[in-house]
Amino acid sequence: MAVSLAALACLNGGRAFASSTCSDCHNMPPLDAAYRNLTSGGFVGSHSTHNPAVATATSCEPCHTGASSYLTGHRDGVIQISSNLNASPVAATYSKGTFFNQTSIPVMGSCSNVNCHFEAVTPSWGSAKLTSPTGCATCHGAPPSDGNHPSIIGAGKKHGDYYGTGTASCVKCHSDHTLEATPFAHATSAGKRALMVGFLSAPNSGGAYSGNLAYPAYLPSQNPPRNGSCTALYCHSNGAGGAAKVTPVWGSTLPADCSGCHDTKRTTTVATTLSGKHDRHMNPANNALIGINNGLNCIDCHAKTVSSNTAIGTTSRHVNGLVDYSSARGGGSAHYNAATKSCSSVYCHSNGNRSSLVYVNPPAWNSTATLSCNGCHGTSSALGAPDYASGGTASGTPNSHAKHLAGATSTTACAPCHAKTVSATSSLAFKDYTAGNYHLNGKTDVTFLASRAGAGASWNQATTTCSSIYCHGGNSIQWGAAAPNCQDCHGGGANPSVADFSGTFWSNGTLSTIQMTGTGSWADTGHGRPAASGNYPGSGNAAANFTGIANYCEWCHDSTISHGTATNPFRLRNFADPTWGLNGACMICHATGSAGVTVSGVTRNGSTASKVGSFHYGAKHTALLAGGQFCWDCHDPHGAGSTNQFMIRQYPALTSDTVTGAPTSQSAVAVVFALSATPTGTDYAKSTAPFNGICNVCHTTTSHYTTTAGDSHNAGLRCTSCHNHTGDAATTAFKPTNNCDSCHGYPPAPTGFVGTHGNYSSARNEDYLGGAGAHLIAAHINPNAKPSDGWANCAVCHSHGSLSPATHTMVTPVSPSKITVDVSDRLRFNPGLHTGPQWYNGVLVDGGANATGSCLNVACHFKASKKWSTEK
């Protein structure tokens, strides 16, 4: 190749041509255009998308090996391509090979296996620029199809579900190239840096990835071991700021349910690791830990997010950094306050009355406090029985809980009417653990315990009525009705008969048959009624005066006490007598010293010897012995009367219950020789008047020196140094000797040039300004050119490529007197435009009228070249 231009300057003592840069021909980087544009120098290609905005020769190295050391003479009509583009791990090639001829109508090729295209086959060179984001898939897919990149199916489905399968999903873990001024510039980083994975946006800011992202490990051909793990990512956390249960590995999958990141609902006695009170709300089997078995599911509180207990329904509300709470169990205004970590206006924490909801604020989610029944409904009592004011039977808020649960201390007292909801044996425990079935289902679930309410007992929600209820003597009664009299249940009216009080009742944990003694009138003074002003006379206690009590049942039964409590099943009056206790209700009449009872004219227990106190509380009949503890354990206070004067009990069997991108003219003159000296060069041919040089006087039709003109052609030289006077005057006399270089240099060279072998050895200084111009640019004539090469090295730009041009003969006179510039058609830059003399805009007239110009439409300059010479 050529010596450098700097070296030429040293040899020449200066240049007759302007120094050139890469941009002088094809811009830097080369300018892409839809056609070969003579003005801009642009041509079809993709250089602008492969180079920085301010490119240097080094920028060309990835595809043109050695470009950084190219000299001006590198243009030889052959385009050279690297055998391995961009030093790719797998040999990356251009489909047209490593070199091919530069042609006026090029055929484009494509690249394969190049690292900067992620080893994909590229579009043809010169194709339309890729656009963002649609062009991303040209190299690596948008998104790539490997690992867990978002997809519709397979290992990347979860990422696809959350972030979509377009380029917008890429920014979750990579820089957003679509927003950059040159979206595809990152491709040039191949081989210069590692693959960039970063989590820069909320909620994953600060996360890390452990995979091998070094170059070239991440390229497809390398089968890279890049499948690392993500850490410190909110997307893969337990939802409460902690690490996920299963560390996610790129390319692998997590369990189909939620258990890859955080616990799911547990049904074992092992506590879940979910935050706050999840376990208390969701784990019904772990009684010892949570106390109340709510049995809720994920969807009950996160219906905005999940579609089931194990499936996400709305991905935009999952891993969004928020606690998207919603109540599937009512309460349209229900919400969760992330600041206070508490719920409010939620049905789950209300009094349970749909017609008149009263919300109760539960403890904060991160609180360790627990709730009993009275934490939601019935807050005024330890038991938690609903305590909202009753609006009566016709209202939406009837309430008779106080009448039924007065004095109760265990939630087992709720079981007789809510048998499928609460446990009859375990305090503060739900019998059915699926929250949506009974508890928290928004309904009034009344299911009677047959053994307590009778096998035929039923509940009508529409009318809020109990029917065939044993508790009310087999009759019907509305919830919220006014307090019934005893006879409303036990007598059915104002005139009960003995039979009205027949049936079964509970006595000390056992069903018993009852019957009332009397004549059919509530004014009956029979067994069920002591004297109107009777007092309790036993053991010195204060008198209990019964005067004014109209409901005669209350002589013995206290209406302020709940039915069926463990300590007082029959609401018997307790006169706190240290001797008799609950039996005191009986001892009003039957204690030793009482007046006795007269029934149907028959006085009974009238004698001191026959009083209960005289013999029943002896060795056999005490609580410490096997005998009865209470009077009614053996005797029926509403008993058989005259048929069994001692009213001895009879016990029936029990039942059980069950429950989820031109020469001039010449004239003769006299020759004048110098008087002394041998003729010098200028004595032969003179360029200024008088034109009396030897050659001027004789040569009247030559192209250069005549009697009337001279053009400084090789001024200072003897003409015979090139044109001898031997030979046939018709054919060879005065013909230039030694081929082309006999007249002018091969090639012509600027003044001061001294040629050496291997460096334009036959070049000779031109004799007119600008004539040498840029011949010595290596791309024009090879530095090793020899005159013996003949016209070949000149024909490319002169005489349209002819090897023996008629326009330039080496005979006298030499014709024409113009220098012809007519570039070969094969060097057309724009194939649609012809080449020819008009594409050089200099003045090509001898005699000093020449003016340097530029070439146009030549492929070696793409656009208008620099001026041929800097001299003229």
XYZ file of C-alpha atoms in Angstrom, residues 744 747-748 766 768 771-772 774-775 780-781 791-808 818-824 827 836-837 840 844 855 868:
43
model
C 6.102 14.511 -18.294
C 3.090 10.598 -12.937
C 3.470 14.378 -13.031
C 5.204 19.401 -13.923
C 2.717 24.542 -15.187
C -0.575 20.421 -13.436
C 0.807 17.946 -10.917
C -3.072 15.183 -6.740
C -1.443 12.619 -9.031
C -5.017 7.866 -8.005
C -1.748 6.198 -9.086
C -1.486 4.303 -20.595
C -3.210 1.896 -18.206
C -2.657 3.918 -15.043
C -3.806 7.121 -16.774
C -6.737 5.857 -18.794
C -9.037 5.560 -15.772
C -9.389 9.331 -15.595
C -8.167 10.444 -19.073
C -9.721 9.607 -22.472
C -12.490 7.582 -20.940
C -10.385 4.569 -20.280
C -8.925 4.007 -23.809
C -5.568 2.222 -23.761
C -4.365 3.820 -27.043
C -6.221 7.090 -27.255
C -6.442 8.950 -30.517
C -6.679 12.133 -28.566
C -3.207 11.793 -27.126
C -6.073 20.424 -23.732
C -5.801 17.908 -21.000
C -8.779 15.600 -21.177
C -10.498 14.418 -17.997
C -13.061 11.767 -18.831
C -13.472 9.167 -16.095
C -14.288 5.549 -16.856
C -16.406 4.550 -11.678
C -17.648 12.409 -18.986
C -15.617 15.613 -19.303
C -14.749 17.810 -13.960
C -8.334 22.597 -19.002
C -14.535 15.710 -9.869
C -7.261 18.961 -7.814
